[in-house]
Amino acid sequence: MEPEKDEEAPKIGVYVCRCGGNISDVVDVERVAKTIAEMEGVAISKVHTFMCSDPGQSMIVEDIKKESLNRVVVASCSPFLHELTFRNAVQRGGLNPYLYDHVNIREQGSWAHKSDPEGATAKAIRLIAAGVEKVKHAEPLERIRLSNHQRALVLGGGAAGMKAALELARRGIPAVIIDKNAELGGHIKEWGKLFPTDEDGQTLAARLRSEVEAEKDIEVIAPAKVTKISGFVGNYDVAFERLGEGGKPGEEAKLTVGAIIVATGFEPYRPAEGEFGYRKTPRVMTMPEFIAWAGSQPNGRLTLDGREVRRVGFLHCVGSRQIEGVHKPQPDGRVNTYCSRVCCSTVLNQAVQVRKRFPSVSVLDFHQDIRSYGRGHEDYYIEASNRGVAFFRYHGDEPPEVATDAEGLVRLRMKDYLTWGEEIEASMDVLVLAVGMTPSPIGDLIDMLKLATGHDRFLQEVHPKLRPVESSVNGVFLAGTAQAPMTLEEALCSAGAAAAKAAALLGSEYVEVDPFVARVDEAKCTGCERCVEECAYSGAIVMVEKETEGGGKVKKAEVNAGLCAGCGACVAVCPTRAIDLRGWSLKEFDSMVDGLVSAAERLAAK
Amino acid sequence: MASDYSPLILVLATSSCAYPGADEVGKAHLEYSPNIHVVRVPSPVLFPTDFYLRCYMRGVDGILIASCGSDCPYTSAYEKLAKRIDALTTLMKEGGLEMERVRLTAICTVCIKAFLKEVGQMEEQLRPLGPVDRAKAEALWEKAIKELEEQAHTKAA
Ligand SMILES: Cc1cc2nc3c(=O)[nH]c(=O)nc-3n(C[C@H](O)[C@H](O)[C@H](O)COP(=O)(O)OP(=O)(O)OC[C@H]3O[C@@H](n4cnc5c(N)ncnc54)[C@H](O)[C@@H]3O)c2cc1C
């Protein structure tokens, strides 16, 4: 049934936020509120220092009741921050949450027009006028209820994936883990003793694996590869292939889940040939290579190529914190500007282990900065210093030069800024490149799920602070290092948060989604089928035979809300304007334009 | 006064790319003309030709369509949009409205520089043209509406 048209005259409450000066230092908010108060249909127009605070929100709730407002507009920050906040406040006031419009006068107002307060003030008036005209045509909408498949798919069974699955299962939500590798656990299996607890990575992975195996609500499918994902929140259809010997494709199968947690992790940065001497000599190795090699050597003396190792150097920030113009770009043309967060503590951890296990080996540390930022990490720095590790500091835009000398040893030259820029040269038996993290190669999954990635190529959350484990796709969550470089502790934290979010979603038999889908006004529909032809989503609009009052039959377009993506392609081709997007109707856009232009004219006339 | 004239510009910005992209510009505290107004839309593919013409008729001087380009979250919407804008520009040319008044581009969620460049260029191009000829826009709009009415009685091709 169509929502009934709200016939009462609009009584709109408009609230202009100062944002503690962020807006009001530039925009004359008092003048804005006063000008808007004169608009037809505006019952009240107020200013508040922080609309998003409890008092700000309560003001809306109370005004709706006291002044019997039937529409609300808040002019504040970007809708991505607080549109939902104010919709909820409007609902608490007893109004339908969609009888609300959000106007952005901060990101697209005060912050973008700082040096033009007059212009920014006039623009705020025009934008709010547009919002006021738009909200007059807003209609009460109901969120769409769809059945929910109450289980989750976890992509990737590293530490983060296993943790997420365990958290879900313990809340009674079945989880399926799909991993491309036969053995779950991910990278921590490779690192030996982990900072900051010195627990062995293999042991920890094995413990998580046995917990997963013991959990009846977790199914593990590995090795396997996802081949297709379709559907939407509550109803994702996933096709996958079990992999046979040597990754050969095997049996195909399908499953349906309500939510997906992406925990595909990272890959260590692979230096290019010749990058700091890499692959020019076996004496330059990456951190993972060094950990594997040193871990396989007995305590006491360390030899390489039949020669005793006397000196080991660690070079920080390889593949991280790169600078455009200084470092060679990656194959996609970008440099890795980000910090990989685990390399500093890994170097300190390994330096301490070398000094403990091979006391005759001296250790050199070449860094730009030492970021031993986590709880307990600094202890490794102190211990490394106490055990005689020698530290040298280079500047990011003057990376050390690495060559081999006549004896075949590695020689490193750099300017040391702990001694005010002195040129130093050190020769060593082994140079370890502390490589950073890059995202796992999951281009296929990114395409299938339409996930967003950041400039660093890692998966991107909706909002780094407010919605840190949600992807921009409804029902798809992010866990662990698929999102950004993290220590194990951080990866497990994010996995727990993603599982909690997914569990909250999967706890109910229904999912509710935004009502912004197409709808058909049957009275206007002539059955021309242009919309069906234009629609790219099969089944989203279909022609249905209807009885007319006279007893005859006519065909009318009908929208399947669960399949409609809400793009609006159908709207533009309907010759009778029988189709519209709920919440984004052409009428609303037309009135926005009218509001904006009329305000501009009024302002110009003044 | 010609020197004081600042064209009224609408940016139809996609909710998933260009609108957050415009937010980033503000977050970086970079500036552009306050006569540039960003309107959030799911996808500009929803606008029929007459919507744009009506904007001009009401006095909007220029419209920048800031889409997601190849990052568009909706299947084939970008291609359809491009076709629509093609048709619109043809119509505008026939009706005597300057082509500079409409432009289709793609702005990503972090495309700060691209956003500033696009809106800056549009403003520069529009300034010498002066205000939009609303009468010509109205004539075109009426024509578009008439065409719609004719279509209403025929089946899809
Ligand atoms: C050299 C080094 C040393 C480190 N030492 C420490 C330390 O001492 N302490 C610490 O706290 N942290 C350390 N870290 C960080 C630690 O490795 C990570 O925090 C941790 O591995 C993150 O777990 P994850 O599950 O997010 O990712 P991963 O460990 O990468 O696991 C990802 C899983 O996803 C699977 N997968 C990938 N792609 C797909 C796909 N397309 N389909 C299905 N499955 C897929 C993989 O097979 C893997 O099982 C270190 C990192 C490095 C590089």
Coordinates of N, CA and C in Angstrom, one line a residue, chain B residues 55-128:
Chain B
C55 N 15.9 23.4 -14.7 CA 16.9 24.1 -13.9 C 17.3 25.4 -14.6
Y56 N 17.6 25.3 -15.9 CA 18.0 26.5 -16.6 C 16.9 27.5 -16.7
M57 N 15.7 27.0 -16.9 CA 14.5 27.8 -17.0 C 14.3 28.6 -15.7
R58 N 14.7 28.0 -14.6 CA 14.5 28.7 -13.3 C 15.7 29.6 -12.9
G59 N 16.8 29.5 -13.7 CA 17.9 30.5 -13.5 C 19.2 29.8 -13.1
V60 N 19.3 28.5 -13.1 CA 20.6 27.9 -12.8 C 21.5 28.1 -14.0
D61 N 22.7 28.6 -13.8 CA 23.6 28.9 -15.0 C 24.4 27.7 -15.5
G62 N 24.7 26.8 -14.6 CA 25.5 25.7 -15.1 C 25.2 24.5 -14.2
I63 N 25.3 23.3 -14.8 CA 25.2 22.0 -14.1 C 26.3 21.1 -14.3
L64 N 27.0 20.8 -13.2 CA 28.1 19.8 -13.3 C 27.6 18.5 -12.8
I65 N 27.6 17.4 -13.7 CA 27.2 16.1 -13.2 C 28.4 15.4 -12.7
A66 N 28.5 15.2 -11.4 CA 29.7 14.6 -10.9 C 29.3 13.1 -10.5
S67 N 29.6 12.2 -11.4 CA 29.2 10.8 -11.3 C 30.3 10.0 -10.6
C68 N 30.1 8.7 -10.5 CA 31.2 7.9 -10.0 C 32.0 7.3 -11.2
G69 N 31.7 7.6 -12.4 CA 32.4 7.1 -13.5 C 32.4 5.6 -13.5
S70 N 33.6 5.0 -13.7 CA 33.7 3.5 -13.8 C 33.5 2.9 -12.4
D71 N 33.5 3.7 -11.3 CA 33.3 3.2 -10.0 C 31.8 3.1 -9.6
C72 N 31.0 3.4 -10.6 CA 29.5 3.5 -10.3 C 29.0 2.2 -9.7
P73 N 28.3 2.3 -8.5 CA 27.9 1.1 -7.8 C 26.7 0.4 -8.5
Y74 N 26.1 1.1 -9.5 CA 24.9 0.6 -10.1 C 25.2 0.1 -11.5
T75 N 24.7 -1.1 -11.8 CA 25.0 -1.7 -13.1 C 24.5 -0.8 -14.2
S76 N 25.5 -0.6 -15.2 CA 25.2 0.1 -16.4 C 24.6 1.5 -16.3
A77 N 24.6 2.1 -15.1 CA 24.0 3.4 -14.9 C 24.8 4.5 -15.6
Y78 N 26.2 4.3 -15.5 CA 27.0 5.4 -16.0 C 26.9 5.5 -17.5
E79 N 26.8 4.3 -18.2 CA 26.6 4.3 -19.7 C 25.3 5.0 -20.0
K80 N 24.3 4.7 -19.3 CA 23.0 5.3 -19.6 C 23.0 6.8 -19.3
L81 N 23.7 7.2 -18.3 CA 23.8 8.6 -17.9 C 24.5 9.3 -19.1
A82 N 25.6 8.7 -19.5 CA 26.4 9.4 -20.6 C 25.5 9.6 -21.8
K83 N 24.7 8.6 -22.1 CA 23.8 8.7 -23.3 C 22.8 9.9 -23.1
R84 N 22.3 9.9 -21.9 CA 21.3 11.0 -21.6 C 21.9 12.4 -21.7
I85 N 23.1 12.5 -21.3 CA 23.8 13.8 -21.3 C 24.1 14.2 -22.8
D86 N 24.5 13.2 -23.5 CA 24.7 13.4 -25.0 C 23.4 14.0 -25.6
A87 N 22.3 13.3 -25.4 CA 21.0 13.7 -25.9 C 20.7 15.2 -25.5
L88 N 21.0 15.4 -24.2 CA 20.7 16.8 -23.7 C 21.5 17.8 -24.4
T89 N 22.8 17.6 -24.6 CA 23.6 18.6 -25.2 C 23.2 18.8 -26.6
T90 N 22.8 17.8 -27.3 CA 22.3 18.0 -28.7 C 21.1 18.9 -28.7
L91 N 20.2 18.6 -27.8 CA 19.0 19.4 -27.7 C 19.3 20.9 -27.4
M92 N 20.3 21.1 -26.4 CA 20.7 22.4 -26.0 C 21.3 23.2 -27.2
K93 N 22.1 22.5 -28.0 CA 22.7 23.1 -29.1 C 21.6 23.6 -30.1
E94 N 20.7 22.7 -30.4 CA 19.6 23.1 -31.3 C 18.8 24.3 -30.8
G95 N 18.6 24.3 -29.5 CA 17.8 25.3 -28.9 C 18.5 26.6 -28.5
G96 N 19.8 26.6 -28.8 CA 20.6 27.9 -28.6 C 21.1 28.1 -27.2
L97 N 21.2 27.0 -26.4 CA 21.8 27.1 -25.1 C 23.2 26.6 -25.2
E98 N 24.1 27.4 -24.5 CA 25.5 27.1 -24.6 C 25.8 25.7 -24.0
M99 N 26.7 24.9 -24.7 CA 27.0 23.6 -24.3 C 27.8 23.6 -23.0
E100 N 28.5 24.7 -22.7 CA 29.3 24.9 -21.5 C 28.5 24.8 -20.3
R101 N 27.2 24.9 -20.4 CA 26.3 24.9 -19.2 C 26.1 23.6 -18.6
V102 N 26.5 22.5 -19.3 CA 26.4 21.2 -18.7 C 27.7 20.4 -19.0
R103 N 28.1 19.6 -18.0 CA 29.3 18.9 -18.1 C 29.2 17.6 -17.3
L104 N 29.5 16.5 -17.9 CA 29.6 15.2 -17.2 C 31.0 14.9 -16.8
T105 N 31.2 14.5 -15.5 CA 32.5 14.2 -15.1 C 32.4 13.1 -14.0
A106 N 33.6 12.6 -13.6 CA 33.6 11.6 -12.5 C 34.5 12.1 -11.4
I107 N 34.0 12.1 -10.2 CA 34.7 12.5 -9.0 C 34.7 11.4 -8.0
C108 N 35.9 11.0 -7.5 CA 35.9 9.9 -6.6 C 35.8 10.4 -5.1
T109 N 35.8 9.5 -4.2 CA 35.6 9.9 -2.8 C 36.7 10.7 -2.2
V110 N 37.9 10.6 -2.8 CA 39.1 11.4 -2.3 C 39.6 12.3 -3.4
C111 N 38.8 12.5 -4.5 CA 39.3 13.3 -5.6 C 39.2 14.8 -5.3
I112 N 40.0 15.3 -4.4 CA 40.0 16.7 -4.0 C 40.4 17.6 -5.2
K113 N 41.5 17.2 -5.8 CA 42.0 18.1 -6.9 C 41.1 18.1 -8.1
A114 N 40.6 16.9 -8.4 CA 39.7 16.9 -9.5 C 38.4 17.7 -9.3
F115 N 37.9 17.7 -8.1 CA 36.7 18.4 -7.8 C 37.0 19.9 -8.0
L116 N 38.1 20.4 -7.4 CA 38.4 21.8 -7.5 C 38.7 22.2 -8.9
K117 N 39.3 21.4 -9.7 CA 39.6 21.7 -11.1 C 38.3 21.8 -11.9
E118 N 37.4 20.8 -11.7 CA 36.1 20.8 -12.4 C 35.3 22.0 -12.1
V119 N 35.1 22.3 -10.8 CA 34.2 23.4 -10.5 C 34.8 24.7 -10.9
G120 N 36.2 24.8 -10.8 CA 36.9 26.0 -11.2 C 36.7 26.3 -12.6
Q121 N 36.9 25.2 -13.4 CA 36.8 25.4 -14.9 C 35.4 25.8 -15.3
M122 N 34.4 25.1 -14.7 CA 33.1 25.4 -15.0 C 32.8 26.9 -14.8
E123 N 33.2 27.4 -13.6 CA 33.0 28.8 -13.3 C 33.6 29.7 -14.3
E124 N 34.9 29.4 -14.7 CA 35.6 30.2 -15.6 C 34.9 30.2 -17.0
Q125 N 34.4 29.1 -17.4 CA 33.8 29.0 -18.7 C 32.4 29.7 -18.7
L126 N 31.8 29.7 -17.6 CA 30.4 30.3 -17.5 C 30.4 31.9 -17.4
R127 N 31.5 32.3 -16.7 CA 31.5 33.8 -16.4 C 31.4 34.6 -17.6
P128 N 32.1 34.4 -18.7 CA 32.0 35.2 -19.9 C 30.6 35.1 -20.6

